[in-house]
Coordinates of C-alpha atoms and ligand atoms in Angstrom, one line a residue:
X1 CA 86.5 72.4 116.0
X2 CA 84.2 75.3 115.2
X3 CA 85.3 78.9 117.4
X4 CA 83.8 79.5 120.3
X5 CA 81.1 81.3 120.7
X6 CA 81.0 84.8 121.1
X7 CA 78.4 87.0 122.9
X8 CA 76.1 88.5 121.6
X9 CA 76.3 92.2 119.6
X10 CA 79.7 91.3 119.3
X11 CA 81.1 93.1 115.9
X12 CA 82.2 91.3 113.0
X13 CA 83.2 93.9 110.7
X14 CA 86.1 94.4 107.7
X15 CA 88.5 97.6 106.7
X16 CA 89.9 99.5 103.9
X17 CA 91.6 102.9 103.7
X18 CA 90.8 105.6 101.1
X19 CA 93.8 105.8 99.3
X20 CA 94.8 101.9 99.1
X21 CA 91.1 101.1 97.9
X22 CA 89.8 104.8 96.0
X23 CA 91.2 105.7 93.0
X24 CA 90.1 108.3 91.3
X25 CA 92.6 110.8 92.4
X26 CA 91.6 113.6 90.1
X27 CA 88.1 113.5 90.3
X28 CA 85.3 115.8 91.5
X29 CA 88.0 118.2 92.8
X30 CA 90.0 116.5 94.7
X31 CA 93.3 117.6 95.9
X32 CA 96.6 115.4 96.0
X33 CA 97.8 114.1 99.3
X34 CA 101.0 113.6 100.2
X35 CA 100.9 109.7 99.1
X36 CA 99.9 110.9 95.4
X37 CA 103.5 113.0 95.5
X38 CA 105.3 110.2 97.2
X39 CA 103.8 107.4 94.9
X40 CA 105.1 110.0 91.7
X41 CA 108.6 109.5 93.6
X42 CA 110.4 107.2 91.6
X43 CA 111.7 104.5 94.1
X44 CA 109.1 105.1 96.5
X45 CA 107.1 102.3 95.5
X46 CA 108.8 98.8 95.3
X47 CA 106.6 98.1 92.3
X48 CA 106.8 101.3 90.8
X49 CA 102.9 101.4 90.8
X50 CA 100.6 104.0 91.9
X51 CA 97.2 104.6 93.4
X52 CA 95.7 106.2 90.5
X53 CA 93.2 103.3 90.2
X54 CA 93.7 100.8 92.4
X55 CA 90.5 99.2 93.4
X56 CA 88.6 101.7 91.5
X57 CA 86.0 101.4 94.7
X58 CA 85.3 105.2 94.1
X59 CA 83.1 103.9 91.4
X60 CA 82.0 100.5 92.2
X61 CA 81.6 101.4 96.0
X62 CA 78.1 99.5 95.5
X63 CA 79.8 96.4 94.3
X64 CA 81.7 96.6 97.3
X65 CA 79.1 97.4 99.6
X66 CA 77.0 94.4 98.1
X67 CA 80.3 92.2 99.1
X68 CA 79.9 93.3 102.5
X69 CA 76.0 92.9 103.0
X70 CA 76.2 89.2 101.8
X71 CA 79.6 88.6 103.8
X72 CA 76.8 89.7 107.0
X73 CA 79.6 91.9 108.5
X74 CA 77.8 94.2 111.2
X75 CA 80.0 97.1 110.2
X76 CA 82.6 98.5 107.7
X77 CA 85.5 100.4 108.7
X78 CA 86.9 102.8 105.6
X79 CA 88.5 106.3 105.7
X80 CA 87.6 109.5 104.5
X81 CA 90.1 111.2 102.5
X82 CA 90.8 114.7 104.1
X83 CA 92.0 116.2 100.3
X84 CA 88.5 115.2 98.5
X85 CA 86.5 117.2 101.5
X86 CA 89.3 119.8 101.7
X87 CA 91.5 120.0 99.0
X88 CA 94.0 122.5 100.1
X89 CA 93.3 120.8 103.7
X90 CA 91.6 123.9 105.5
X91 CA 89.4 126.4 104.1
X92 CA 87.5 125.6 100.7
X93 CA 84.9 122.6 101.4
X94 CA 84.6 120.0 98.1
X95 CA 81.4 119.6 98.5
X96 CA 81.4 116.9 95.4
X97 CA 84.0 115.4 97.6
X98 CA 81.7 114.9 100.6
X99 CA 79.0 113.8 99.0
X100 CA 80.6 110.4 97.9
X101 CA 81.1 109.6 102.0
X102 CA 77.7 110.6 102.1
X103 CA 76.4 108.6 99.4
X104 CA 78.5 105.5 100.9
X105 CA 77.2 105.9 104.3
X106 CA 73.8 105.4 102.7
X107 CA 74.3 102.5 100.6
X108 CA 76.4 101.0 103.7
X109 CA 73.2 101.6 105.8
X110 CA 70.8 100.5 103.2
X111 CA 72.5 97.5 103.3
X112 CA 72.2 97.0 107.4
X113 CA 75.9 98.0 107.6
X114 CA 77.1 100.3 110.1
X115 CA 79.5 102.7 108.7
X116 CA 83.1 103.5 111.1
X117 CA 84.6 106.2 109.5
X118 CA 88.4 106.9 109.9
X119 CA 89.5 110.7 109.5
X120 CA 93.2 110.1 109.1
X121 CA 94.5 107.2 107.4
X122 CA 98.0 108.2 106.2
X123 CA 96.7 110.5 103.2
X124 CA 97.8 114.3 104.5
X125 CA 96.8 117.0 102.2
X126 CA 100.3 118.0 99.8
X127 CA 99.3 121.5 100.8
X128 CA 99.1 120.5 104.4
X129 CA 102.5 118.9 104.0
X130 CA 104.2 121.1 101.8
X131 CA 103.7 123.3 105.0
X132 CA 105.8 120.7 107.3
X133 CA 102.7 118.2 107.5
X134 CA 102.9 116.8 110.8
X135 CA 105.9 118.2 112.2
X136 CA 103.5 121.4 112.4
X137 CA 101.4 122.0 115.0
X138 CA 98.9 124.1 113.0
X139 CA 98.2 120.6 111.3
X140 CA 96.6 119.3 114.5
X141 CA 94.0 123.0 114.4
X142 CA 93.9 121.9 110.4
X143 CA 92.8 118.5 111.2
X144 CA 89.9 119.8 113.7
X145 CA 88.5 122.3 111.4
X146 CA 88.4 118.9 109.0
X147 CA 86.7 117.2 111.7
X148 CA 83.8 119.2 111.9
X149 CA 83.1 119.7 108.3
X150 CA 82.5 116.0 108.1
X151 CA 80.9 115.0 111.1
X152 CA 78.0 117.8 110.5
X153 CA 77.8 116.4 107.0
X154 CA 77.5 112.5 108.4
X155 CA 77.2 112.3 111.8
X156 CA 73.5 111.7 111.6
X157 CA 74.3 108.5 110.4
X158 CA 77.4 107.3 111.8
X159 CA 77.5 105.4 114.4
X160 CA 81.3 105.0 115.3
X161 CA 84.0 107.4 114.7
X162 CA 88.0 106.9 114.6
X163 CA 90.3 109.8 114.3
X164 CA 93.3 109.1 113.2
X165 CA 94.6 105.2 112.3
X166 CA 98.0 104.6 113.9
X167 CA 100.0 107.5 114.9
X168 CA 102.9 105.0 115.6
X169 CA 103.4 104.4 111.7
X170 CA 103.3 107.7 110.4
X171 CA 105.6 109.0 112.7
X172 CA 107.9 105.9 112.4
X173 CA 107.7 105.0 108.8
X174 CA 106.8 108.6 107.2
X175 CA 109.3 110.8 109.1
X176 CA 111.8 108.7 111.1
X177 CA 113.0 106.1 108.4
X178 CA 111.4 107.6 105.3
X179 CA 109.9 104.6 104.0
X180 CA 106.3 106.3 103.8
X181 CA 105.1 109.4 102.6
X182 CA 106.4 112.1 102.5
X183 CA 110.1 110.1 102.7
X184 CA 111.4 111.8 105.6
X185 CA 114.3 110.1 107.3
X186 CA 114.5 112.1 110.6
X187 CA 114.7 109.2 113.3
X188 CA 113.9 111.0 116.8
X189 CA 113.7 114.5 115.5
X190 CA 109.9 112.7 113.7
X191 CA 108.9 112.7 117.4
X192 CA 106.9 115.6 117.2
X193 CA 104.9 114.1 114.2
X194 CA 103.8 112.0 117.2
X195 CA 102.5 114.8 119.3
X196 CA 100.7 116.4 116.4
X197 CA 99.0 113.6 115.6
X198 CA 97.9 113.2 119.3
X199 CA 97.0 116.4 119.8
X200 CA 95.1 116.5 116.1
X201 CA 93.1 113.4 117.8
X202 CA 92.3 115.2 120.7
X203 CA 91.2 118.3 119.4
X204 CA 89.3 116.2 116.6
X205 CA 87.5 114.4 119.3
X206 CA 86.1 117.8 120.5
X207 CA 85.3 119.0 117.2
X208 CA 83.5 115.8 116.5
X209 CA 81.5 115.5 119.8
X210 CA 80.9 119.8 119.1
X211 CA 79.0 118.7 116.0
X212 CA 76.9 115.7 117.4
X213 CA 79.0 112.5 116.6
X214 CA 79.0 109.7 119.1
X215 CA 81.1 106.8 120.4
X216 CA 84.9 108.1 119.3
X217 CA 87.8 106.4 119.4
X218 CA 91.3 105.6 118.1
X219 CA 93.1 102.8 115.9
X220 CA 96.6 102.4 117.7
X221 CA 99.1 99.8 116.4
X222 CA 100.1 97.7 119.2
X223 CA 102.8 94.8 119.5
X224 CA 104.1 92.7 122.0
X225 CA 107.9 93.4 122.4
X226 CA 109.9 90.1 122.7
X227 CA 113.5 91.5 124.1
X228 CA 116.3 88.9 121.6
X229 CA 118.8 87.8 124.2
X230 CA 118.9 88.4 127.6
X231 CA 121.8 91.1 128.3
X232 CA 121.2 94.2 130.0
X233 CA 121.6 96.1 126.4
X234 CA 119.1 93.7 124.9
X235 CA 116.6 94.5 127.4
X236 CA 117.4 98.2 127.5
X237 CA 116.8 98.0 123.0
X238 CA 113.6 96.4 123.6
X239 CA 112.2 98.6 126.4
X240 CA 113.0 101.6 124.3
X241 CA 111.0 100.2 121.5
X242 CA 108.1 99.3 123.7
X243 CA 108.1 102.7 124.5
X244 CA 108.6 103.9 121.1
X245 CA 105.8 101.9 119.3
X246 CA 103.5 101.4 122.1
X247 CA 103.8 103.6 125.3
X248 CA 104.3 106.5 123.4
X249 CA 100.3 106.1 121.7
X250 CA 98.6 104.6 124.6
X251 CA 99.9 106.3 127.7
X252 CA 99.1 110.0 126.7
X253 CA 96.0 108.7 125.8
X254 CA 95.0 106.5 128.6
X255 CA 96.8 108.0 131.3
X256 CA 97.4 112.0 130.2
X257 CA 101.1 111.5 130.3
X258 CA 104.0 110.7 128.0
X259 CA 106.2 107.8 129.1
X260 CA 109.5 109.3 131.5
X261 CA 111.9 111.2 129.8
X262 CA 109.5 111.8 126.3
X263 CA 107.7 114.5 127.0
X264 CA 111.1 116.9 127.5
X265 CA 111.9 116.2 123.7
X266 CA 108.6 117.3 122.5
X267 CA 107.8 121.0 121.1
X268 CA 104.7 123.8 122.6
X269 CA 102.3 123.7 125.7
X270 CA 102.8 119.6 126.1
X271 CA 101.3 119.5 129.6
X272 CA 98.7 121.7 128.5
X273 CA 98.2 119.4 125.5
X274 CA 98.0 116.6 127.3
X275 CA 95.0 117.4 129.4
X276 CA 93.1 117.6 125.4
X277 CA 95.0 114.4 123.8
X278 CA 93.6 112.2 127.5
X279 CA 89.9 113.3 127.2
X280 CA 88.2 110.6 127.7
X281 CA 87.5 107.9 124.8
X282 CA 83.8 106.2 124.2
X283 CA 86.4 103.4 123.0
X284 CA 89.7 102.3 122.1
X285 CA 90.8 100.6 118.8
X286 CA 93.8 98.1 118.5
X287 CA 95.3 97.3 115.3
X288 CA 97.5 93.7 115.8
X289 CA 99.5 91.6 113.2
X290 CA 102.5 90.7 115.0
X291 CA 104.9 90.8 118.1
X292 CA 108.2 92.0 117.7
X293 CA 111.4 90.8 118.6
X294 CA 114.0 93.3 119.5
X295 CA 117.3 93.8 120.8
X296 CA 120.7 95.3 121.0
X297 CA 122.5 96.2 117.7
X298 CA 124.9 94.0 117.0
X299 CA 128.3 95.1 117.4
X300 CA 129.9 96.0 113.4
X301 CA 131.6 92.3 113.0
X302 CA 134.8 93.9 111.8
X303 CA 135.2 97.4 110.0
X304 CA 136.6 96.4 106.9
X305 CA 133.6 94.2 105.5
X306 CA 131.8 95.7 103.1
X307 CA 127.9 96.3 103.5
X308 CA 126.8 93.7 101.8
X309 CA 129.2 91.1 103.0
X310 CA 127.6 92.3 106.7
X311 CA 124.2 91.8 105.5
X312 CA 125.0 88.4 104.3
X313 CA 126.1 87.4 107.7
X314 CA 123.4 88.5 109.4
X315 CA 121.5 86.9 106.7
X316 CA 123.0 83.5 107.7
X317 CA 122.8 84.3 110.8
X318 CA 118.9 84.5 111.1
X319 CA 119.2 87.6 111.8
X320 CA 118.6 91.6 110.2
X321 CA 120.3 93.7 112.2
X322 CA 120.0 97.2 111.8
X323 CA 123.9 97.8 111.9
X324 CA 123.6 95.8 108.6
X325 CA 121.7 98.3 107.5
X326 CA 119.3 95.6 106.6
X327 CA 115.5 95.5 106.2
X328 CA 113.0 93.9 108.2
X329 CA 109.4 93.2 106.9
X330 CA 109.7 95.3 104.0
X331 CA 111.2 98.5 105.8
X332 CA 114.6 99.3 105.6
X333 CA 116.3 99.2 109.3
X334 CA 118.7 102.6 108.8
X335 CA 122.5 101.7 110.9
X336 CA 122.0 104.9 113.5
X337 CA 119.0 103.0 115.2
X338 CA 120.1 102.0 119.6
X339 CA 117.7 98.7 118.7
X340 CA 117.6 95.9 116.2
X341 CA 114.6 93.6 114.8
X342 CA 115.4 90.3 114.9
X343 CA 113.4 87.6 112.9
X344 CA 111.1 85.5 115.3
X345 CA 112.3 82.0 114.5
X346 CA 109.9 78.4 114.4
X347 CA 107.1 80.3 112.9
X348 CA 105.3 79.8 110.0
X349 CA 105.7 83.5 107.9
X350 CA 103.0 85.3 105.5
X351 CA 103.7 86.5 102.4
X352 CA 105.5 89.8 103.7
X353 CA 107.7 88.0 106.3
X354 CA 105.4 88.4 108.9
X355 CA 105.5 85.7 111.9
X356 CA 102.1 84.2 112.6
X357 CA 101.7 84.6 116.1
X358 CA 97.7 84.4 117.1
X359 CA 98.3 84.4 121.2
X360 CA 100.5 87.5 120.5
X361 CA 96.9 89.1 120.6
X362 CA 96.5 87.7 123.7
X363 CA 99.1 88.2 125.5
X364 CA 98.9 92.0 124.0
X365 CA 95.4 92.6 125.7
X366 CA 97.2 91.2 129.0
X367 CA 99.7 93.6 128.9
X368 CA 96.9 96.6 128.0
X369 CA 94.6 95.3 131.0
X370 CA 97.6 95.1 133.2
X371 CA 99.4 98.7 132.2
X372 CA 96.1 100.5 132.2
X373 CA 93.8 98.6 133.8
X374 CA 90.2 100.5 134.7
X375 CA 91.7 103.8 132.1
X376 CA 91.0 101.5 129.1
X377 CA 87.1 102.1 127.4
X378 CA 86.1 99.4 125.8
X379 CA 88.1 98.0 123.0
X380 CA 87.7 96.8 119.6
X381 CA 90.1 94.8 117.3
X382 CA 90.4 97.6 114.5
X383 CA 92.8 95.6 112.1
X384 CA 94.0 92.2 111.5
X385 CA 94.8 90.3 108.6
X386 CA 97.5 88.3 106.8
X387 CA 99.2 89.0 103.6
X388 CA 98.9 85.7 101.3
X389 CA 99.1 85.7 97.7
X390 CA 96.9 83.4 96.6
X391 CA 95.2 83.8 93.4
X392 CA 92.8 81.7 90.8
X393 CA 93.0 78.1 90.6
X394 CA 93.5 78.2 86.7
X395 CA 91.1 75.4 86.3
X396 CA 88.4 76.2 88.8
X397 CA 88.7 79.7 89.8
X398 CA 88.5 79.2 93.0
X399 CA 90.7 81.2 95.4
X400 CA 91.7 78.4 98.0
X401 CA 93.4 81.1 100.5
X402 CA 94.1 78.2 103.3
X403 CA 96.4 80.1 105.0
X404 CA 94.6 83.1 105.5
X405 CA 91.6 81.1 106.7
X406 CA 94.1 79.7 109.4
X407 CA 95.6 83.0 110.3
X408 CA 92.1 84.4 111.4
X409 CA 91.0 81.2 112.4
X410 CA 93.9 81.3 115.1
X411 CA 93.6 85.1 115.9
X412 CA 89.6 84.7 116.6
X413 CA 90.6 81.5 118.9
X414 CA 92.9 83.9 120.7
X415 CA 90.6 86.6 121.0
X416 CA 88.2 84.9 122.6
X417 CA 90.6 83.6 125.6
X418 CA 91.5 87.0 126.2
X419 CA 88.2 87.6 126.6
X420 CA 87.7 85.1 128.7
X421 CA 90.6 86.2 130.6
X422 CA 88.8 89.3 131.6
X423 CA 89.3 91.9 128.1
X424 CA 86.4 93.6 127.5
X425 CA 86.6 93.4 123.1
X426 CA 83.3 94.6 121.8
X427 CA 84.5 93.8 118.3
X428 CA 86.7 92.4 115.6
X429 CA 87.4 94.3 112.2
X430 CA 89.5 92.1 109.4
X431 CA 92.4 94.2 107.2
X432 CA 90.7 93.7 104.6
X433 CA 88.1 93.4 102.7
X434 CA 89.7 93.2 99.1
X435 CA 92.9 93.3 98.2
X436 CA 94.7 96.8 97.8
X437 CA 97.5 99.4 97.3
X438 CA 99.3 97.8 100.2
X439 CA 101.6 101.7 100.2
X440 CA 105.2 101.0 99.8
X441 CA 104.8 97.8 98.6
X442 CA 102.3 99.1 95.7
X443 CA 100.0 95.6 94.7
X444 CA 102.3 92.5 95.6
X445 CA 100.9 91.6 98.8
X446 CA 97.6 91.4 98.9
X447 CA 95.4 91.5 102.2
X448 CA 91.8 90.7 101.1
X449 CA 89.0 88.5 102.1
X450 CA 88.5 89.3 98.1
X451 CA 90.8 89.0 95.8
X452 CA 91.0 91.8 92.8
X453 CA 92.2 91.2 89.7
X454 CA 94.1 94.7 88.8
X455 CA 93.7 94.2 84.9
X456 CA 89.7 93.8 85.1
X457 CA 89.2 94.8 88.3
X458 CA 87.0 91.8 89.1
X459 CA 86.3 90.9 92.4
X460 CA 86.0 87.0 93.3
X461 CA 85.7 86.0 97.2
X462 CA 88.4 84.0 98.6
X463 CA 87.3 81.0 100.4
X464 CA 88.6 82.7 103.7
X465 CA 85.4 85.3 102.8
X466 CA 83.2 82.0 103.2
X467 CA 84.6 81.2 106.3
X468 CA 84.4 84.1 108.2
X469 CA 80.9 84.6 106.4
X470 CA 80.0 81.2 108.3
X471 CA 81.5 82.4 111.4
X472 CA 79.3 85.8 111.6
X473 CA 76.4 83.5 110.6
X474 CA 76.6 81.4 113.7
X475 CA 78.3 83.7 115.7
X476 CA 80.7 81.0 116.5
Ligands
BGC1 C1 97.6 99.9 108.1 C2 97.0 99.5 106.8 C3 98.0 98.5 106.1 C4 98.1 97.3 107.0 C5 99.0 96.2 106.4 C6 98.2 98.7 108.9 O1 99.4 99.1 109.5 O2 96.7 100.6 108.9 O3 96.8 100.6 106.0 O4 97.5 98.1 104.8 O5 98.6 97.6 108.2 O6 100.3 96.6 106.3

């Protein structure tokens, strides 16, 4: 049956990242970031590659922006990277730098595209980090100063803004478990990495409406937490990552305070900060691939067994346990961690391990509408998406991507009930429009409505591109 309809001005649009899609890391002056020192890392990367290419979109943006226009998508959601416009992060301006955002903004809207640019997707400035990146507070004033040198440059043209793209991963991924640049492994002392970031968006949201940009907003990560079990320790793991992943992004946002008990572990002025980080939001992006399912950490089964012979159990067990010292979706789970991850069982898995779980989107903007109710702006879907592997059909060349047509197929479905429940989604962005440096992963799981081919570079649509081209087309 085809999807519902949808009304009216409602956004289809795609996403990419600077430094999964750029290349080009030396050119026109650019300065590294910390993912160019963390990709040089050897073991960083579970391919051992690097960005140094990739999709080499710095120089075919116009292919790419032709991809778009004939997909129909009413908007493209990419980031700037902050080392290319500043490449010691503050001070000198690259002007070369700048003018490739400026050059895409005008092909994008040449092509009747409306052009969403992200500030901070992931790609701090080395110089920036070599400093204590976002465990600094000066990174936040850093990231302001950024802010405006962009938006005067673009904000003639730009329609939509984000400021940073989720907080929750940097913080968790880059300086608790160390699994993303820059590979610190800090577990709660990262928590001011969170603040930063916060307080970088709000005083980037000032900066940016100082120098005549409109309609700013956020991409948060959001999940549903599913508590594993139903013991008082099981519920207690999963409330605590609730908080962790999503109270700790959308409440100082939404309401101008951190969840109870946070806000006593966090460095400088925080009530002060607050009152900057809450200003209020023309809109508010969610980023959704998955619920999680969380609870207490197994006890050790017995203190002689070796690592690996725990691992294995938990392995035949169904479950990764973070006492195992296991991984869970690619990320190593560290043993110190008060919550486990638990594999959601009876669903069908992408290609990274992920569960496909469309009505987790719904039940997500349920919980959103009912924890902040008339505080949320309106919203747009700001990333979804499926990793699926499929390539060429040797004989035809066709890129029969099934799955991935399903996946969105199901999530759009979903989408729509919830706004029929009440949400008020303005739009829906799809992670992503070609394939790409997926970070720690490097190029084995592949995201795109377009596949690349990373010896040629050739990009051939998948036959999910068609599908979501038919959708836009009849808006249904
Ligand atoms: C990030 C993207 C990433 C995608 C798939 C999101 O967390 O914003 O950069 O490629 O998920 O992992």
């Amino acid at each position: 049956a085809p999807v519902p309809e949808f009304p009216a001005g409602f956004l289809w649009g795609v996403s990419a990242s600077a430094f999964q899609i750029e290349g080009s890391l030396t050119a026109d002056g650019r300065g590294p970031s910390s993912w160019d020192a963390f990709t040089g890392e050897r073991g960083r990367v579970k391919d051992g590659s690097h960005a140094e290419v990739a999709t080499d979109h710095y120089r075919r943006y116009r292919e790419d922006v032709a991809l778009m226009a004939e997909l129909g998508v009413g908007a493209y959601r990419f980031s700037v990277s902050w080392s290319r416009v500043l490449p010691e992060g503050h001070g000198r301006v690259n002007d070369k730098g700048l003018d490739f955002y400026d050059r895409l903004v005008d092909e994008l809207c040449a092509s009747g595209i409306a052009p969403v640019p992200t500030l901070f997707h992931w790609d701090t400035p080395l110089a920036l980090e070599e400093r204590g990146g976002w465990l600094d507070r000066d990174t936040a004033e850093r990231f302001a100063e950024y802010a405006s040198v962009v938006a005067e440059r673009l904000a003639d043209r730009v329609p939509m803004w984000i400021t940073i793209n989720e907080p929750a991963e940097v913080t968790l991924l880059g300086y608790g478990l160390g699994e993303h640049a820059p590979g610190r492994r800090l577990v709660f002392d990262a928590l001011p990495a969170a603040h930063h970031q916060l307080l970088a968006h709000g005083m980037g949201v000032q900066a940016l409406r100082a120098a005549g940009a409109r309609r700013i907003g956020i991409a948060v990560s959001h999940s549903p937490v599913w508590t594993a079990g139903d013991s008082d320790d099981d519920r207690a793991a999963a409330a605590l990552y609730d908080t962790l992943t999503n109270r700790l992004f959308a409440d100082p946002l939404l309401t101008g305070d951190y969840p109870d008990g946070l806000a006593e572990l966090l460095p400088g002025p925080v009530a002060e900060d607050l009152k900057t980080i809450s200003a209020p939001l023309d809109w508010y992006g969610i980023n959704y691939y998955n619920p999680m399912l969380v609870g207490a950490p197994q006890p050790a089964a017995d203190a002689s067994a070796t690592d690996a012979a725990a691992e294995a159990a938990s392995a035949e067990a169904g479950i990764v346990d973070s006492r195992a010292g296991s991984s869970f979706g690619g990320i190593d789970i560290p043993a110190d961690l008060p919550f486990a991850i638990r594999q959601i069982e009876g669903r069908e898995l992408t290609d990274f391990g992920w569960p496909v779980v469309p009505e987790g989107l719904r039940e997500l903007l349920a919980t959103l509408r009912e924890r902040y109710g008339d505080r949320l702006p309106p919203l747009y879907i700001t990333e979804n998406g499926c990793s699926y592997g499929d390539g060429p059909d040797p004989g035809t060349g066709r890129i029969d991507d099934a799955r991935r047509v399903a996946y969105h197929d199901g999530h759009v479905r979903a989408l729509h009930e919830a706004m029929e429940e009440g949400a008020d989604v303005r739009g829906y962005f799809i992670w992503s429009i070609l394939d790409n440096f997926e970070w720690a992963e490097g190029y084995r799981q592949r995201f795109g409505l377009v596949h690349v081919d990373y010896e040629t570079l050739a990009r051939t649509p998948k036959e999910s591109y068609a599908w979501y081209r038919d959708l836009i087309k009849s808006g249904r």
